[in-house]
CSV table of N, CA and C and ligand atoms in Angstrom, one decimal:
chain,number,residue,atom,x,y,z
A,1,UNK,N,-133.3,-35.6,-32.7
A,1,UNK,CA,-132.8,-34.5,-31.8
A,1,UNK,C,-132.7,-35.0,-30.4
A,2,UNK,N,-131.5,-34.8,-29.8
A,2,UNK,CA,-131.3,-35.3,-28.4
A,2,UNK,C,-131.4,-34.1,-27.5
A,3,UNK,N,-132.5,-34.0,-26.8
A,3,UNK,CA,-132.8,-32.8,-25.9
A,3,UNK,C,-131.9,-32.8,-24.7
A,4,UNK,N,-131.2,-33.9,-24.4
A,4,UNK,CA,-130.4,-33.9,-23.1
A,4,UNK,C,-128.9,-33.5,-23.4
A,5,UNK,N,-128.6,-33.1,-24.6
A,5,UNK,CA,-127.3,-32.6,-24.9
A,5,UNK,C,-127.3,-31.1,-24.9
A,6,UNK,N,-126.4,-30.5,-24.2
A,6,UNK,CA,-126.3,-29.0,-24.3
A,6,UNK,C,-124.9,-28.6,-24.8
A,7,UNK,N,-124.9,-27.5,-25.6
A,7,UNK,CA,-123.6,-27.0,-26.1
A,7,UNK,C,-123.3,-25.8,-25.2
A,8,UNK,N,-122.1,-25.8,-24.7
A,8,UNK,CA,-121.6,-24.7,-23.9
A,8,UNK,C,-120.5,-24.0,-24.7
A,9,UNK,N,-120.9,-22.9,-25.3
A,9,UNK,CA,-119.9,-22.2,-26.2
A,9,UNK,C,-119.2,-21.1,-25.4
A,10,UNK,N,-118.0,-20.7,-26.0
A,10,UNK,CA,-117.3,-19.6,-25.4
A,10,UNK,C,-115.9,-19.5,-26.0
A,11,UNK,N,-115.2,-18.5,-25.5
A,11,UNK,CA,-113.8,-18.3,-25.9
A,11,UNK,C,-112.8,-19.1,-25.1
A,12,UNK,N,-113.1,-19.2,-23.8
A,12,UNK,CA,-112.3,-20.1,-22.9
A,12,UNK,C,-110.8,-19.8,-23.0
A,13,UNK,N,-110.5,-18.5,-22.9
A,13,UNK,CA,-109.1,-18.1,-23.0
A,13,UNK,C,-108.5,-17.5,-21.8
A,14,UNK,N,-108.2,-18.3,-20.7
A,14,UNK,CA,-108.4,-19.8,-20.7
A,14,UNK,C,-109.6,-20.1,-19.9
A,15,UNK,N,-109.9,-21.5,-19.8
A,15,UNK,CA,-111.0,-22.0,-18.9
A,15,UNK,C,-110.6,-21.7,-17.5
A,16,UNK,N,-111.7,-21.3,-16.7
A,16,UNK,CA,-111.5,-20.9,-15.3
A,16,UNK,C,-112.3,-21.9,-14.4
A,17,UNK,N,-112.1,-21.7,-13.1
A,17,UNK,CA,-112.9,-22.6,-12.2
A,17,UNK,C,-114.4,-22.2,-12.3
A,18,UNK,N,-114.7,-21.0,-12.7
A,18,UNK,CA,-116.1,-20.6,-12.9
A,18,UNK,C,-116.7,-21.4,-14.0
A,19,UNK,N,-116.0,-21.5,-15.1
A,19,UNK,CA,-116.5,-22.4,-16.2
A,19,UNK,C,-116.7,-23.8,-15.7
A,20,UNK,N,-115.7,-24.3,-15.0
A,20,UNK,CA,-115.7,-25.7,-14.5
A,20,UNK,C,-117.0,-25.9,-13.6
A,21,UNK,N,-117.3,-25.0,-12.8
A,21,UNK,CA,-118.4,-25.1,-11.9
A,21,UNK,C,-119.7,-25.2,-12.8
A,22,UNK,N,-119.8,-24.3,-13.8
A,22,UNK,CA,-121.0,-24.4,-14.7
A,22,UNK,C,-121.1,-25.7,-15.3
A,23,UNK,N,-120.0,-26.3,-15.8
A,23,UNK,CA,-120.0,-27.6,-16.5
A,23,UNK,C,-120.5,-28.7,-15.5
A,24,UNK,N,-119.9,-28.7,-14.4
A,24,UNK,CA,-120.2,-29.7,-13.4
A,24,UNK,C,-121.6,-29.7,-12.9
A,25,UNK,N,-122.2,-28.5,-12.8
A,25,UNK,CA,-123.6,-28.3,-12.4
A,25,UNK,C,-124.5,-28.7,-13.6
A,26,UNK,N,-124.1,-28.3,-14.8
A,26,UNK,CA,-124.9,-28.6,-16.0
A,26,UNK,C,-125.0,-30.2,-16.2
A,27,UNK,N,-124.0,-30.9,-15.8
A,27,UNK,CA,-124.0,-32.3,-15.9
A,27,UNK,C,-125.0,-33.0,-15.0
A,28,UNK,N,-125.5,-32.3,-14.1
A,28,UNK,CA,-126.6,-32.8,-13.2
A,28,UNK,C,-128.0,-32.6,-13.9
A,29,UNK,N,-128.0,-31.9,-15.0
A,29,UNK,CA,-129.2,-31.6,-15.7
A,29,UNK,C,-129.2,-32.3,-17.1
A,30,UNK,N,-128.0,-32.2,-17.7
A,30,UNK,CA,-127.9,-32.8,-19.1
A,30,UNK,C,-127.1,-34.1,-19.1
A,31,UNK,N,-127.4,-35.0,-20.0
A,31,UNK,CA,-126.6,-36.2,-20.1
A,31,UNK,C,-125.2,-36.0,-20.7
A,32,UNK,N,-125.2,-35.0,-21.6
A,32,UNK,CA,-123.9,-34.8,-22.3
A,32,UNK,C,-123.7,-33.3,-22.5
A,33,UNK,N,-122.5,-32.8,-22.4
A,33,UNK,CA,-122.2,-31.4,-22.6
A,33,UNK,C,-121.1,-31.3,-23.7
A,34,UNK,N,-121.3,-30.4,-24.6
A,34,UNK,CA,-120.2,-30.2,-25.7
A,34,UNK,C,-119.7,-28.8,-25.4
A,35,UNK,N,-118.4,-28.8,-25.0
A,35,UNK,CA,-117.8,-27.5,-24.8
A,35,UNK,C,-117.2,-27.0,-26.1
A,36,UNK,N,-117.8,-25.9,-26.6
A,36,UNK,CA,-117.5,-25.5,-28.0
A,36,UNK,C,-116.7,-24.2,-28.0
A,37,UNK,N,-115.5,-24.3,-28.4
A,37,UNK,CA,-114.6,-23.1,-28.4
A,37,UNK,C,-114.7,-22.4,-29.7
A,38,UNK,N,-115.0,-21.1,-29.6
A,38,UNK,CA,-115.1,-20.3,-30.9
A,38,UNK,C,-113.7,-20.1,-31.4
A,39,UNK,N,-113.6,-20.4,-32.7
A,39,UNK,CA,-112.3,-20.2,-33.4
A,39,UNK,C,-112.4,-18.9,-34.0
A,40,UNK,N,-111.9,-17.9,-33.3
A,40,UNK,CA,-112.0,-16.5,-33.8
A,40,UNK,C,-110.6,-15.8,-33.6
A,41,UNK,N,-109.7,-16.0,-34.6
A,41,UNK,CA,-108.3,-15.4,-34.4
A,41,UNK,C,-108.4,-13.9,-34.3
A,42,UNK,N,-109.5,-13.2,-34.7
A,42,UNK,CA,-109.5,-11.8,-34.6
A,42,UNK,C,-109.5,-11.3,-33.2
A,43,UNK,N,-110.0,-12.2,-32.3
A,43,UNK,CA,-110.0,-11.8,-30.9
A,43,UNK,C,-108.6,-11.8,-30.2
A,44,UNK,N,-107.6,-12.3,-31.0
A,44,UNK,CA,-106.2,-12.3,-30.6
A,44,UNK,C,-106.1,-13.0,-29.2
A,45,UNK,N,-106.5,-14.3,-29.1
A,45,UNK,CA,-106.4,-14.9,-27.8
A,45,UNK,C,-105.0,-15.1,-27.3
A,46,UNK,N,-104.8,-15.2,-26.0
A,46,UNK,CA,-103.5,-15.5,-25.4
A,46,UNK,C,-103.1,-17.0,-25.8
A,47,UNK,N,-104.1,-17.9,-25.7
A,47,UNK,CA,-103.8,-19.3,-26.0
A,47,UNK,C,-104.4,-19.6,-27.3
A,48,UNK,N,-103.6,-20.4,-28.1
A,48,UNK,CA,-104.1,-20.8,-29.4
A,48,UNK,C,-105.3,-21.8,-29.2
A,49,UNK,N,-106.0,-22.0,-30.3
A,49,UNK,CA,-107.1,-22.9,-30.2
A,49,UNK,C,-106.7,-24.3,-29.7
A,50,UNK,N,-105.6,-24.8,-30.3
A,50,UNK,CA,-105.1,-26.1,-29.9
A,50,UNK,C,-104.7,-26.1,-28.4
A,51,UNK,N,-104.1,-25.1,-28.0
A,51,UNK,CA,-103.7,-25.0,-26.5
A,51,UNK,C,-105.0,-25.0,-25.6
A,52,UNK,N,-106.0,-24.3,-26.1
A,52,UNK,CA,-107.2,-24.2,-25.3
A,52,UNK,C,-107.9,-25.6,-25.3
A,53,UNK,N,-108.0,-26.2,-26.5
A,53,UNK,CA,-108.6,-27.6,-26.6
A,53,UNK,C,-107.9,-28.5,-25.6
A,54,UNK,N,-106.5,-28.5,-25.7
A,54,UNK,CA,-105.8,-29.5,-25.0
A,54,UNK,C,-105.9,-29.3,-23.4
A,55,UNK,N,-106.0,-28.0,-23.0
A,55,UNK,CA,-106.1,-27.8,-21.6
A,55,UNK,C,-107.5,-28.3,-21.1
A,56,UNK,N,-108.5,-28.0,-21.9
A,56,UNK,CA,-109.9,-28.3,-21.5
A,56,UNK,C,-110.1,-29.9,-21.5
A,57,UNK,N,-109.4,-30.5,-22.5
A,57,UNK,CA,-109.5,-32.0,-22.5
A,57,UNK,C,-108.9,-32.6,-21.3
A,58,UNK,N,-107.7,-32.0,-20.9
A,58,UNK,CA,-107.0,-32.5,-19.7
A,58,UNK,C,-107.9,-32.4,-18.5
A,59,UNK,N,-108.5,-31.2,-18.4
A,59,UNK,CA,-109.4,-30.9,-17.2
A,59,UNK,C,-110.5,-32.0,-17.1
A,60,UNK,N,-111.1,-32.3,-18.2
A,60,UNK,CA,-112.3,-33.2,-18.2
A,60,UNK,C,-112.0,-34.6,-18.7
A,61,UNK,N,-110.7,-35.0,-18.6
A,61,UNK,CA,-110.3,-36.3,-19.1
A,61,UNK,C,-111.1,-37.5,-18.5
A,62,UNK,N,-111.5,-37.3,-17.2
A,62,UNK,CA,-112.2,-38.4,-16.6
A,62,UNK,C,-113.7,-38.4,-16.9
A,63,UNK,N,-114.2,-37.4,-17.6
A,63,UNK,CA,-115.6,-37.3,-17.8
A,63,UNK,C,-116.0,-37.7,-19.3
A,64,UNK,N,-116.5,-38.9,-19.5
A,64,UNK,CA,-116.8,-39.3,-20.9
A,64,UNK,C,-117.9,-38.6,-21.5
A,65,UNK,N,-118.7,-37.9,-20.7
A,65,UNK,CA,-119.9,-37.2,-21.2
A,65,UNK,C,-119.6,-35.7,-21.5
A,66,UNK,N,-118.3,-35.4,-21.5
A,66,UNK,CA,-118.0,-34.0,-21.9
A,66,UNK,C,-117.1,-34.1,-23.1
A,67,UNK,N,-117.6,-33.5,-24.2
A,67,UNK,CA,-116.9,-33.4,-25.5
A,67,UNK,C,-116.3,-32.0,-25.6
A,68,UNK,N,-115.1,-32.0,-26.1
A,68,UNK,CA,-114.4,-30.7,-26.4
A,68,UNK,C,-114.2,-30.5,-27.9
A,69,UNK,N,-114.7,-29.4,-28.4
A,69,UNK,CA,-114.7,-29.2,-29.8
A,69,UNK,C,-114.5,-27.7,-30.1
A,70,UNK,N,-114.3,-27.3,-31.4
A,70,UNK,CA,-114.3,-25.9,-31.7
A,70,UNK,C,-115.3,-25.7,-32.9
A,71,UNK,N,-115.6,-24.4,-33.0
A,71,UNK,CA,-116.5,-24.1,-34.1
A,71,UNK,C,-116.2,-22.7,-34.7
A,72,UNK,N,-116.6,-22.5,-35.9
A,72,UNK,CA,-116.7,-21.1,-36.4
A,72,UNK,C,-118.0,-21.0,-37.1
A,73,UNK,N,-118.3,-19.7,-37.5
A,73,UNK,CA,-119.6,-19.5,-38.1
A,73,UNK,C,-120.7,-19.3,-37.0
A,74,UNK,N,-121.9,-19.5,-37.4
A,74,UNK,CA,-123.0,-19.2,-36.4
A,74,UNK,C,-123.1,-20.3,-35.4
A,75,UNK,N,-123.3,-19.9,-34.1
A,75,UNK,CA,-123.4,-20.9,-33.1
A,75,UNK,C,-124.7,-21.8,-33.3
A,76,UNK,N,-125.8,-21.2,-33.7
A,76,UNK,CA,-127.0,-22.0,-33.8
A,76,UNK,C,-126.8,-23.1,-34.9
A,77,UNK,N,-126.1,-22.8,-36.0
A,77,UNK,CA,-125.8,-23.8,-37.0
A,77,UNK,C,-125.0,-24.9,-36.4
A,78,UNK,N,-124.0,-24.6,-35.6
A,78,UNK,CA,-123.2,-25.6,-35.0
A,78,UNK,C,-124.0,-26.5,-34.1
A,79,UNK,N,-124.9,-25.9,-33.3
A,79,UNK,CA,-125.8,-26.6,-32.4
A,79,UNK,C,-126.6,-27.7,-33.2
A,80,UNK,N,-127.2,-27.2,-34.3
A,80,UNK,CA,-128.0,-28.1,-35.1
A,80,UNK,C,-127.1,-29.2,-35.7
A,81,UNK,N,-125.9,-28.9,-36.1
A,81,UNK,CA,-125.0,-29.9,-36.7
A,81,UNK,C,-124.6,-31.0,-35.6
A,82,UNK,N,-124.6,-30.6,-34.4
A,82,UNK,CA,-124.3,-31.5,-33.3
A,82,UNK,C,-125.5,-32.2,-32.8
A,83,UNK,N,-126.7,-32.0,-33.5
A,83,UNK,CA,-127.9,-32.7,-33.1
A,83,UNK,C,-128.4,-32.3,-31.7
A,84,UNK,N,-128.1,-31.1,-31.3
A,84,UNK,CA,-128.5,-30.6,-30.0
A,84,UNK,C,-129.5,-29.5,-30.2
A,85,UNK,N,-130.1,-29.0,-29.1
A,85,UNK,CA,-131.0,-27.9,-29.2
A,85,UNK,C,-131.0,-26.9,-28.0
A,86,UNK,N,-129.9,-27.1,-27.3
A,86,UNK,CA,-129.7,-26.2,-26.1
A,86,UNK,C,-128.3,-25.5,-26.1
A,87,UNK,N,-128.4,-24.2,-25.8
A,87,UNK,CA,-127.1,-23.5,-25.6
A,87,UNK,C,-127.1,-23.2,-24.1
A,88,UNK,N,-126.0,-23.5,-23.5
A,88,UNK,CA,-125.8,-23.2,-22.1
A,88,UNK,C,-124.8,-22.1,-21.9
A,89,UNK,N,-125.2,-21.1,-21.0
A,89,UNK,CA,-124.3,-20.1,-20.7
A,89,UNK,C,-124.3,-19.8,-19.2
A,90,UNK,N,-123.2,-19.4,-18.6
A,90,UNK,CA,-123.2,-19.0,-17.2
A,90,UNK,C,-123.4,-17.5,-17.1
A,91,UNK,N,-124.1,-17.1,-16.0
A,91,UNK,CA,-124.3,-15.7,-15.8
A,91,UNK,C,-123.6,-15.3,-14.5
A,92,UNK,N,-122.8,-14.2,-14.6
A,92,UNK,CA,-122.2,-13.7,-13.4
A,92,UNK,C,-123.1,-12.5,-12.9
A,93,UNK,N,-122.4,-11.3,-12.9
A,93,UNK,CA,-123.1,-10.2,-12.3
A,93,UNK,C,-124.0,-9.5,-13.3
A,94,UNK,N,-124.6,-8.4,-12.9
A,94,UNK,CA,-125.5,-7.7,-13.8
A,94,UNK,C,-124.9,-7.4,-15.2
A,95,UNK,N,-123.6,-7.1,-15.1
A,95,UNK,CA,-122.9,-6.7,-16.4
A,95,UNK,C,-123.0,-7.8,-17.5
A,96,UNK,N,-123.1,-9.0,-17.1
A,96,UNK,CA,-123.3,-10.1,-18.1
A,96,UNK,C,-124.6,-10.1,-18.8
A,97,UNK,N,-125.6,-9.6,-18.1
A,97,UNK,CA,-127.0,-9.8,-18.5
A,97,UNK,C,-127.3,-9.2,-19.8
A,98,UNK,N,-126.9,-8.0,-20.0
A,98,UNK,CA,-127.4,-7.3,-21.3
A,98,UNK,C,-126.8,-8.0,-22.5
A,99,UNK,N,-125.5,-8.4,-22.4
A,99,UNK,CA,-124.8,-9.1,-23.5
A,99,UNK,C,-125.5,-10.4,-23.8
A,100,UNK,N,-125.7,-11.1,-22.7
A,100,UNK,CA,-126.3,-12.5,-22.8
A,100,UNK,C,-127.7,-12.4,-23.3
A,101,UNK,N,-128.5,-11.4,-22.9
A,101,UNK,CA,-129.9,-11.3,-23.4
A,101,UNK,C,-129.9,-11.0,-24.9
A,102,UNK,N,-129.0,-10.1,-25.3
A,102,UNK,CA,-128.9,-9.8,-26.7
A,102,UNK,C,-128.5,-11.0,-27.5
A,103,UNK,N,-127.5,-11.7,-27.0
A,103,UNK,CA,-127.1,-12.9,-27.8
A,103,UNK,C,-128.2,-14.0,-27.8
A,104,UNK,N,-128.8,-14.2,-26.7
A,104,UNK,CA,-129.9,-15.2,-26.7
A,104,UNK,C,-131.0,-14.8,-27.7
A,105,UNK,N,-131.4,-13.5,-27.7
A,105,UNK,CA,-132.4,-13.1,-28.6
A,105,UNK,C,-132.0,-13.2,-30.0
A,106,UNK,N,-130.8,-12.9,-30.3
A,106,UNK,CA,-130.3,-13.0,-31.7
A,106,UNK,C,-130.3,-14.5,-32.1
A,107,UNK,N,-129.8,-15.3,-31.2
A,107,UNK,CA,-129.8,-16.8,-31.5
A,107,UNK,C,-131.2,-17.3,-31.7
A,108,UNK,N,-132.1,-16.8,-31.0
A,108,UNK,CA,-133.5,-17.2,-31.1
A,108,UNK,C,-134.1,-16.7,-32.4
A,109,UNK,N,-133.7,-15.5,-32.8
A,109,UNK,CA,-134.2,-15.0,-34.1
A,109,UNK,C,-133.7,-15.9,-35.2
A,110,UNK,N,-132.4,-16.3,-35.1
A,110,UNK,CA,-131.8,-17.1,-36.1
A,110,UNK,C,-132.3,-18.6,-36.2
A,111,UNK,N,-132.7,-19.1,-35.0
A,111,UNK,CA,-133.3,-20.5,-35.0
A,111,UNK,C,-134.1,-20.6,-33.8
A,112,UNK,N,-135.4,-20.7,-33.9
A,112,UNK,CA,-136.3,-20.8,-32.8
A,112,UNK,C,-136.3,-22.1,-32.1
A,113,UNK,N,-135.7,-23.1,-32.7
A,113,UNK,CA,-135.7,-24.4,-32.1
A,113,UNK,C,-134.6,-24.5,-31.1
A,114,UNK,N,-133.6,-23.6,-31.1
A,114,UNK,CA,-132.5,-23.6,-30.2
A,114,UNK,C,-132.8,-22.8,-28.9
A,115,UNK,N,-132.8,-23.4,-27.8
A,115,UNK,CA,-133.1,-22.8,-26.5
A,115,UNK,C,-131.9,-22.4,-25.8
A,116,UNK,N,-131.9,-21.2,-25.2
A,116,UNK,CA,-130.7,-20.7,-24.4
A,116,UNK,C,-131.1,-21.0,-22.9
A,117,UNK,N,-130.2,-21.6,-22.2
A,117,UNK,CA,-130.4,-21.9,-20.8
A,117,UNK,C,-129.2,-21.3,-20.0
A,118,UNK,N,-129.5,-20.6,-18.9
A,118,UNK,CA,-128.5,-19.9,-18.1
A,118,UNK,C,-128.4,-20.5,-16.7
A,119,UNK,N,-127.1,-20.7,-16.2
A,119,UNK,CA,-126.9,-21.1,-14.8
A,119,UNK,C,-126.2,-19.9,-14.2
A,120,UNK,N,-126.7,-19.5,-13.0
A,120,UNK,CA,-126.1,-18.4,-12.2
A,120,UNK,C,-124.8,-19.0,-11.6
A,121,UNK,N,-123.8,-18.2,-11.8
A,121,UNK,CA,-122.5,-18.7,-11.2
A,121,UNK,C,-122.6,-18.8,-9.7
A,122,UNK,N,-121.7,-19.7,-9.2
A,122,UNK,CA,-121.6,-19.8,-7.8
A,122,UNK,C,-121.0,-18.5,-7.2
A,123,UNK,N,-121.3,-18.1,-6.0
A,123,UNK,CA,-120.8,-16.8,-5.5
A,123,UNK,C,-119.3,-16.8,-5.4
A,124,UNK,N,-118.6,-18.0,-5.4
A,124,UNK,CA,-117.2,-18.1,-5.3
A,124,UNK,C,-116.5,-17.5,-6.6
A,125,UNK,N,-117.2,-17.6,-7.7
A,125,UNK,CA,-116.6,-17.2,-9.0
A,125,UNK,C,-117.3,-16.0,-9.5
A,126,UNK,N,-118.0,-15.3,-8.7
A,126,UNK,CA,-118.8,-14.1,-9.1
A,126,UNK,C,-117.9,-13.1,-9.7
A,127,UNK,N,-116.7,-12.9,-9.2
A,127,UNK,CA,-115.8,-11.8,-9.6
A,127,UNK,C,-114.7,-12.2,-10.6
A,128,UNK,N,-114.7,-13.4,-11.0
A,128,UNK,CA,-113.5,-13.8,-11.9
A,128,UNK,C,-114.0,-13.9,-13.3
A,129,UNK,N,-113.0,-13.6,-14.2
A,129,UNK,CA,-113.2,-13.8,-15.6
A,129,UNK,C,-111.8,-14.2,-16.2
A,130,UNK,N,-111.9,-14.7,-17.4
A,130,UNK,CA,-110.6,-15.1,-18.0
A,130,UNK,C,-109.7,-13.9,-18.2
A,131,UNK,N,-110.3,-12.7,-18.5
A,131,UNK,CA,-109.6,-11.5,-18.8
A,131,UNK,C,-108.8,-11.0,-17.5
A,132,UNK,N,-109.6,-11.0,-16.4
A,132,UNK,CA,-108.9,-10.5,-15.2
A,132,UNK,C,-107.9,-11.5,-14.6
A,133,UNK,N,-108.1,-12.7,-14.9
A,133,UNK,CA,-107.1,-13.7,-14.5
A,133,UNK,C,-105.8,-13.6,-15.3
A,134,UNK,N,-106.0,-13.3,-16.6
A,134,UNK,CA,-104.8,-13.1,-17.5
A,134,UNK,C,-104.0,-11.9,-17.0
A,135,UNK,N,-104.8,-10.9,-16.7
A,135,UNK,CA,-104.1,-9.6,-16.2
A,135,UNK,C,-103.3,-9.9,-15.0
A,136,UNK,N,-103.9,-10.5,-14.0
A,136,UNK,CA,-103.2,-10.8,-12.7
A,136,UNK,C,-102.0,-11.7,-13.0
A,137,UNK,N,-102.2,-12.7,-13.8
A,137,UNK,CA,-101.1,-13.7,-14.1
A,137,UNK,C,-100.0,-13.0,-14.8
A,138,UNK,N,-100.3,-12.0,-15.7
A,138,UNK,CA,-99.2,-11.3,-16.5
A,138,UNK,C,-98.4,-10.5,-15.6
A,139,UNK,N,-98.9,-10.1,-14.4
A,139,UNK,CA,-98.2,-9.3,-13.5
A,139,UNK,C,-97.6,-10.1,-12.3
A,140,UNK,N,-97.6,-11.4,-12.6
A,140,UNK,CA,-97.0,-12.4,-11.6
A,140,UNK,C,-97.9,-12.5,-10.3
A,141,UNK,N,-99.2,-12.2,-10.5
A,141,UNK,CA,-100.1,-12.4,-9.4
A,141,UNK,C,-100.4,-13.9,-9.1
A,142,UNK,N,-100.8,-14.2,-7.9
A,142,UNK,CA,-101.1,-15.6,-7.6
A,142,UNK,C,-102.5,-15.9,-8.0
A,143,UNK,N,-102.7,-16.7,-9.0
A,143,UNK,CA,-104.1,-17.0,-9.5
A,143,UNK,C,-104.5,-18.4,-9.2
A,144,UNK,N,-103.7,-19.1,-8.3
A,144,UNK,CA,-104.0,-20.5,-8.0
A,144,UNK,C,-105.4,-20.5,-7.2
A,145,UNK,N,-106.1,-21.5,-7.4
A,145,UNK,CA,-107.4,-21.6,-6.8
A,145,UNK,C,-108.5,-21.0,-7.7
A,146,UNK,N,-108.1,-20.3,-8.7
A,146,UNK,CA,-109.1,-19.6,-9.6
A,146,UNK,C,-109.2,-20.3,-10.9
A,147,UNK,N,-108.2,-21.1,-11.3
A,147,UNK,CA,-108.1,-21.9,-12.5
A,147,UNK,C,-107.6,-23.3,-12.2
A,148,UNK,N,-107.9,-24.2,-13.1
A,148,UNK,CA,-107.4,-25.6,-12.9
A,148,UNK,C,-105.8,-25.6,-12.9
A,149,UNK,N,-105.2,-26.5,-12.3
A,149,UNK,CA,-103.7,-26.6,-12.1
A,149,UNK,C,-103.0,-26.5,-13.5
A,150,UNK,N,-103.6,-27.2,-14.5
A,150,UNK,CA,-102.9,-27.2,-15.8
A,150,UNK,C,-102.9,-25.8,-16.4
A,151,UNK,N,-104.0,-25.0,-16.2
A,151,UNK,CA,-104.1,-23.7,-16.7
A,151,UNK,C,-103.1,-22.8,-16.0
A,152,UNK,N,-103.0,-23.0,-14.7
A,152,UNK,CA,-102.1,-22.2,-13.8
A,152,UNK,C,-100.7,-22.4,-14.4
A,153,UNK,N,-100.3,-23.6,-14.6
A,153,UNK,CA,-99.0,-23.9,-15.2
A,153,UNK,C,-98.8,-23.3,-16.5
A,154,UNK,N,-99.8,-23.4,-17.4
A,154,UNK,CA,-99.7,-22.8,-18.7
A,154,UNK,C,-99.6,-21.3,-18.7
A,155,UNK,N,-100.3,-20.7,-17.8
A,155,UNK,CA,-100.2,-19.2,-17.7
A,155,UNK,C,-98.8,-18.8,-17.2
A,156,UNK,N,-98.2,-19.6,-16.3
A,156,UNK,CA,-96.9,-19.3,-15.8
A,156,UNK,C,-95.9,-19.4,-17.0
A,157,UNK,N,-96.0,-20.4,-17.8
A,157,UNK,CA,-95.1,-20.6,-18.9
A,157,UNK,C,-95.3,-19.5,-20.0
A,158,UNK,N,-96.6,-19.1,-20.2
A,158,UNK,CA,-96.8,-18.0,-21.2
A,158,UNK,C,-96.1,-16.7,-20.8
A,159,UNK,N,-96.2,-16.4,-19.4
A,159,UNK,CA,-95.7,-15.2,-19.0
A,159,UNK,C,-94.2,-15.3,-18.5
A,160,UNK,N,-93.7,-16.5,-18.7
A,160,UNK,CA,-92.2,-16.7,-18.4
A,160,UNK,C,-91.8,-16.6,-17.0
A,161,UNK,N,-92.5,-17.1,-16.1
A,161,UNK,CA,-92.0,-17.2,-14.7
A,161,UNK,C,-92.3,-18.5,-14.1
B,1,PNS,O1,-116.8,-16.6,-24.0
B,1,PNS,P1,-117.4,-15.5,-24.9
B,1,PNS,O2,-116.4,-14.7,-25.6
B,1,PNS,O3,-118.4,-14.6,-24.1
B,1,PNS,O4,-118.3,-16.3,-25.9
B,1,PNS,C1,-119.0,-15.7,-27.0
B,1,PNS,C2,-119.6,-16.7,-28.0
B,1,PNS,C3,-118.5,-17.6,-28.5
B,1,PNS,C4,-120.7,-17.5,-27.3
B,1,PNS,C5,-120.3,-15.9,-29.1
B,1,PNS,O5,-119.4,-14.9,-29.6
B,1,PNS,C6,-120.8,-16.7,-30.3
B,1,PNS,O6,-121.7,-17.5,-30.2
B,1,PNS,N1,-120.2,-16.5,-31.5
B,1,PNS,C7,-120.5,-17.2,-32.7
B,1,PNS,C8,-121.1,-16.3,-33.8
B,1,PNS,C9,-122.6,-16.2,-33.7
B,1,PNS,O7,-123.3,-17.2,-33.7
B,1,PNS,N2,-123.1,-14.9,-33.5
B,1,PNS,C10,-124.5,-14.6,-33.5
B,1,PNS,C11,-125.2,-14.7,-32.2
B,1,PNS,S1,-124.7,-13.4,-31.2
């Protein structure tokens, strides 16, 4: 078991600068990070799994210690499969806390060897989420500075402007 690898799971529809900040800060703690995108078509994502993988790979192309992957089924099973034992999540405002606490406790019930670690988001990203960015972008709002350039471009193409 490699204790210095963390799995950072999420929907990432799309990845935002808030996610980026969590990854970059986590790399100061962990040797390797696996960004694991949940393959859940029921959530009806804006971007397909392949699109999300390719955007995230492009964003981290210079970082050899960041792996981009997808998973389905239980997160804790995926973590074990990757020979890791840490789940990393970012925490924004109070509203995230209850959901994250519930998820961490369920994951702990499912596998006590897997530890959940949380990083508080930087104040700059306190108010952003993939959902609110998609809403602003769909209405032609300027979301530059909140997402990586490649995501900005892809959002423009999705919404046809
Ligand atoms: O970015 P999100 O949508 O908040 O990420 C949620 C995610 C993917 C971390 C969560 O839905 C998940 O881990 N799903 C996998 C299924 C699972 O393991 N469920 C039991 C623990 S709650």
